[in-house]
Short mmCIF file of C-alpha atoms in Angstrom, two decimals:
data_model
loop_
_atom_site.label_atom_id
_atom_site.label_comp_id
_atom_site.label_asym_id
_atom_site.label_seq_id
_atom_site.Cartn_x
_atom_site.Cartn_y
_atom_site.Cartn_z
CA UNK F 1 0.00 0.00 0.00
CA UNK F 2 1.46 3.41 -0.95
CA UNK F 3 2.03 6.12 1.63
CA UNK F 4 -0.82 8.30 0.28
CA UNK F 5 -3.33 5.48 0.76
CA UNK F 6 -1.98 4.88 4.28
CA UNK F 7 -2.45 8.54 5.18
CA UNK F 8 -6.00 8.51 3.83
CA UNK F 9 -6.84 5.47 5.97
CA UNK F 10 -5.35 7.15 9.05
CA UNK F 11 -7.37 10.31 8.40
CA UNK F 12 -10.61 8.30 8.00
CA UNK F 13 -9.84 6.40 11.21
CA UNK F 14 -9.40 9.67 13.10
CA UNK F 15 -12.72 10.96 11.76
CA UNK F 16 -14.54 7.79 12.81
CA UNK F 17 -13.06 7.94 16.31
CA UNK F 18 -14.57 11.39 16.87
CA UNK F 19 -18.15 10.33 16.17
CA UNK F 20 -20.35 10.41 19.25
CA UNK F 21 -17.64 11.88 21.48
CA UNK F 22 -18.08 15.59 20.79
CA UNK F 23 -21.04 17.84 21.46
CA UNK F 24 -22.63 19.81 18.66
CA UNK F 25 -21.23 23.09 20.02
CA UNK F 26 -17.59 22.00 20.20
CA UNK F 27 -15.12 21.34 17.35
CA UNK F 28 -14.81 17.74 16.22
CA UNK F 29 -11.53 18.09 14.37
CA UNK F 30 -9.21 20.36 12.45
CA UNK F 31 -6.97 20.68 9.41
CA UNK F 32 -3.66 22.50 9.87
CA UNK F 33 -1.13 23.65 7.29
CA UNK F 34 2.24 25.07 8.28
CA UNK F 35 5.80 25.66 7.10
CA UNK F 36 8.75 25.18 9.43
CA UNK F 37 12.25 26.67 9.26
CA UNK F 38 15.14 24.46 10.38
CA UNK F 39 17.09 25.50 13.47
CA UNK F 40 20.48 24.12 14.48
CA UNK F 41 19.65 24.80 18.14
CA UNK F 42 18.56 22.23 20.71
CA UNK F 43 14.90 21.84 21.66
CA UNK F 44 15.52 23.62 24.98
CA UNK F 45 17.05 26.59 23.15
CA UNK F 46 14.15 26.71 20.69
CA UNK F 47 11.64 26.78 23.58
CA UNK F 48 13.45 29.25 25.83
CA UNK F 49 15.27 31.48 23.32
CA UNK F 50 12.82 31.60 20.42
CA UNK F 51 13.73 35.14 19.33
CA UNK F 52 17.47 34.43 18.99
CA UNK F 53 17.79 31.13 17.14
CA UNK F 54 20.43 29.89 14.69
CA UNK F 55 18.34 29.15 11.62
CA UNK F 56 19.61 27.30 8.58
CA UNK F 57 17.80 28.60 5.51
CA UNK F 58 18.87 25.57 3.50
CA UNK F 59 15.96 23.51 4.83
CA UNK F 60 12.24 23.93 5.38
CA UNK F 61 9.38 21.51 5.97
CA UNK F 62 5.80 21.92 4.78
CA UNK F 63 3.19 19.98 6.77
CA UNK F 64 -0.49 19.13 6.32
CA UNK F 65 -2.09 17.74 9.48
CA UNK F 66 -5.55 16.28 10.14
CA UNK F 67 -6.73 15.92 13.72
CA UNK F 68 -9.80 14.57 15.47
CA UNK F 69 -11.07 15.10 19.01
CA UNK F 70 -10.97 11.84 20.96
CA UNK F 71 -12.13 13.12 24.34
CA UNK F 72 -13.66 16.45 25.25
CA UNK F 73 -14.81 16.41 28.89
CA UNK F 74 -15.17 20.21 29.16
CA UNK F 75 -15.19 23.22 26.87
CA UNK F 76 -11.74 24.18 28.15
CA UNK F 77 -9.68 21.09 27.18
CA UNK F 78 -9.59 18.32 24.59
CA UNK F 79 -7.57 15.27 23.54
CA UNK F 80 -6.78 15.08 19.81
CA UNK F 81 -5.21 12.47 17.58
CA UNK F 82 -3.28 14.03 14.70
CA UNK F 83 -1.84 12.53 11.51
CA UNK F 84 0.72 14.59 9.58
CA UNK F 85 2.34 14.45 6.18
CA UNK F 86 5.48 16.58 5.80
CA UNK F 87 7.70 17.33 2.79
CA UNK F 88 11.14 18.89 3.10
CA UNK F 89 12.39 21.32 0.49
CA UNK F 90 15.52 23.27 -0.43
CA UNK F 91 18.30 21.48 1.52
CA UNK F 92 16.46 18.18 1.95
CA UNK F 93 13.85 16.55 -0.25
CA UNK F 94 12.52 13.60 1.75
CA UNK F 95 8.99 13.15 3.10
CA UNK F 96 7.95 12.23 6.64
CA UNK F 97 4.77 11.06 8.35
CA UNK F 98 3.96 11.66 12.00
CA UNK F 99 1.22 10.43 14.31
CA UNK F 100 0.76 12.16 17.66
CA UNK F 101 -1.67 12.54 20.55
CA UNK F 102 -2.21 16.17 21.57
CA UNK F 103 -3.73 17.74 24.67
CA UNK F 104 -5.20 21.19 23.97
CA UNK F 105 -6.19 23.92 26.42
CA UNK F 106 -8.86 26.22 24.96
CA UNK F 107 -10.15 28.54 27.69
CA UNK F 108 -8.29 31.75 28.59
CA UNK F 109 -9.58 34.96 30.21
CA UNK F 110 -8.68 37.06 27.15
CA UNK F 111 -10.54 34.85 24.64
CA UNK F 112 -13.27 37.49 24.24
CA UNK F 113 -10.60 39.59 22.45
CA UNK F 114 -8.06 37.07 21.10
CA UNK F 115 -9.20 33.46 20.86
CA UNK F 116 -6.26 31.36 22.05
CA UNK F 117 -5.39 27.69 22.38
CA UNK F 118 -2.21 25.98 23.53
CA UNK F 119 -1.35 22.35 22.86
CA UNK F 120 1.39 19.80 23.41
CA UNK F 121 1.61 16.47 21.62
CA UNK F 122 3.85 13.45 21.32
CA UNK F 123 4.03 10.38 19.14
CA UNK F 124 6.12 8.83 16.36
CA UNK F 125 7.84 10.29 13.30
CA UNK F 126 9.03 8.32 10.28
CA UNK F 127 11.25 9.80 7.55
CA UNK F 128 11.25 7.99 4.19
CA UNK F 129 15.00 8.68 3.83
CA UNK F 130 17.80 9.26 6.34
CA UNK F 131 17.59 13.05 6.93
CA UNK F 132 21.04 14.39 5.91
CA UNK F 133 20.76 17.53 8.07
CA UNK F 134 20.21 15.43 11.18
CA UNK F 135 23.24 13.30 10.28
CA UNK F 136 25.40 16.40 9.62
CA UNK F 137 24.41 18.39 12.71
CA UNK F 138 27.49 18.48 15.00
CA UNK F 139 25.28 18.05 18.08
CA UNK F 140 24.07 14.68 16.70
CA UNK F 141 26.06 11.48 16.22
CA UNK F 142 24.00 10.12 13.32
CA UNK F 143 20.36 9.71 12.41
CA UNK F 144 17.62 7.13 12.06
CA UNK F 145 14.35 7.18 10.16
CA UNK F 146 12.02 6.28 13.03
CA UNK F 147 12.10 8.81 15.86
CA UNK F 148 10.01 10.32 18.64
CA UNK F 149 7.80 13.29 17.67
CA UNK F 150 7.05 16.23 19.92
CA UNK F 151 4.95 19.29 19.10
CA UNK F 152 4.29 22.53 20.98
CA UNK F 153 1.59 24.78 19.52
CA UNK F 154 -0.10 28.13 20.14
CA UNK F 155 -3.05 29.30 18.02
CA UNK F 156 -4.35 32.89 17.90
CA UNK F 157 -7.37 34.44 16.19
CA UNK F 158 -9.72 37.41 16.57
CA UNK F 159 -12.67 36.43 18.75
CA UNK F 160 -15.06 36.81 15.81
CA UNK F 161 -13.26 34.05 13.88
CA UNK F 162 -14.97 30.85 15.01
CA UNK F 163 -13.14 28.35 12.80
CA UNK F 164 -9.85 29.74 11.47
CA UNK F 165 -6.77 30.66 13.51
CA UNK F 166 -3.09 31.33 12.98
CA UNK F 167 -0.66 28.86 14.52
CA UNK F 168 2.90 28.82 15.82
CA UNK F 169 4.37 25.34 16.33
CA UNK F 170 7.67 23.80 17.32
CA UNK F 171 8.02 20.66 15.18
CA UNK F 172 10.54 18.32 16.83
CA UNK F 173 12.00 14.89 16.04
CA UNK F 174 14.49 13.12 18.27
CA UNK F 175 15.85 9.70 19.19
CA UNK F 176 15.47 10.48 22.93
CA UNK F 177 19.18 10.09 23.69
CA UNK F 178 19.54 6.88 21.70
CA UNK F 179 16.25 5.17 22.55
CA UNK F 180 15.51 5.01 18.81
CA UNK F 181 18.21 3.49 16.63
CA UNK F 182 21.00 3.72 19.21
CA UNK F 183 22.11 7.19 18.05
CA UNK F 184 21.71 10.62 19.62
CA UNK F 185 19.91 12.66 16.96
CA UNK F 186 17.11 15.11 16.34
CA UNK F 187 15.89 18.22 14.54
CA UNK F 188 13.76 21.29 15.28
CA UNK F 189 11.60 23.48 13.07
CA UNK F 190 9.94 26.73 14.16
CA UNK F 191 6.73 26.79 12.15
CA UNK F 192 3.98 29.21 11.14
CA UNK F 193 0.66 28.40 9.50
CA UNK F 194 -3.08 28.21 9.87
CA UNK F 195 -5.65 25.92 11.48
CA UNK F 196 -9.27 25.35 10.42
CA UNK F 197 -11.50 23.58 12.96
CA UNK F 198 -14.80 21.96 12.08
#
């Protein structure tokens, strides 16, 4: 089965999992599109020193993600399963697929002015080729195709926008200090895009 058919099956599975678990007034899922710029910094540096990063303009990743709400006990939080397809361009040309479980917080006191959500997710990432930038990064000692995925996301929108929002996401792959493939490797992309919830 080709990778496009696999992604379609994953997306349909996510949609079916949401049925009956979400009230009519709350979002049942979302489609996100974003582009990430490669940073040579560690994940900790990307999180804590976002405005002063060492970017490498030789590599970008474009990602399309489909998510579905699995559990929504209140209007303030939700669990979401997300499937992603990413394609690298410029310095690298390989594709990757990621599957992650996200927890999203959706209620903030300023939402009447700027609708805000924050989310963190983790799962698995598979690159269809060995990523050369991961292998060449001096802070890594190699690379492997299957790695751990971690995502940090903030979405912002005017309060009048009920479905669309802008997003900022840290898109991270790593071997978790050698847990995957026996090598210490990883990569980080600071990403901007949009999210449409339905």
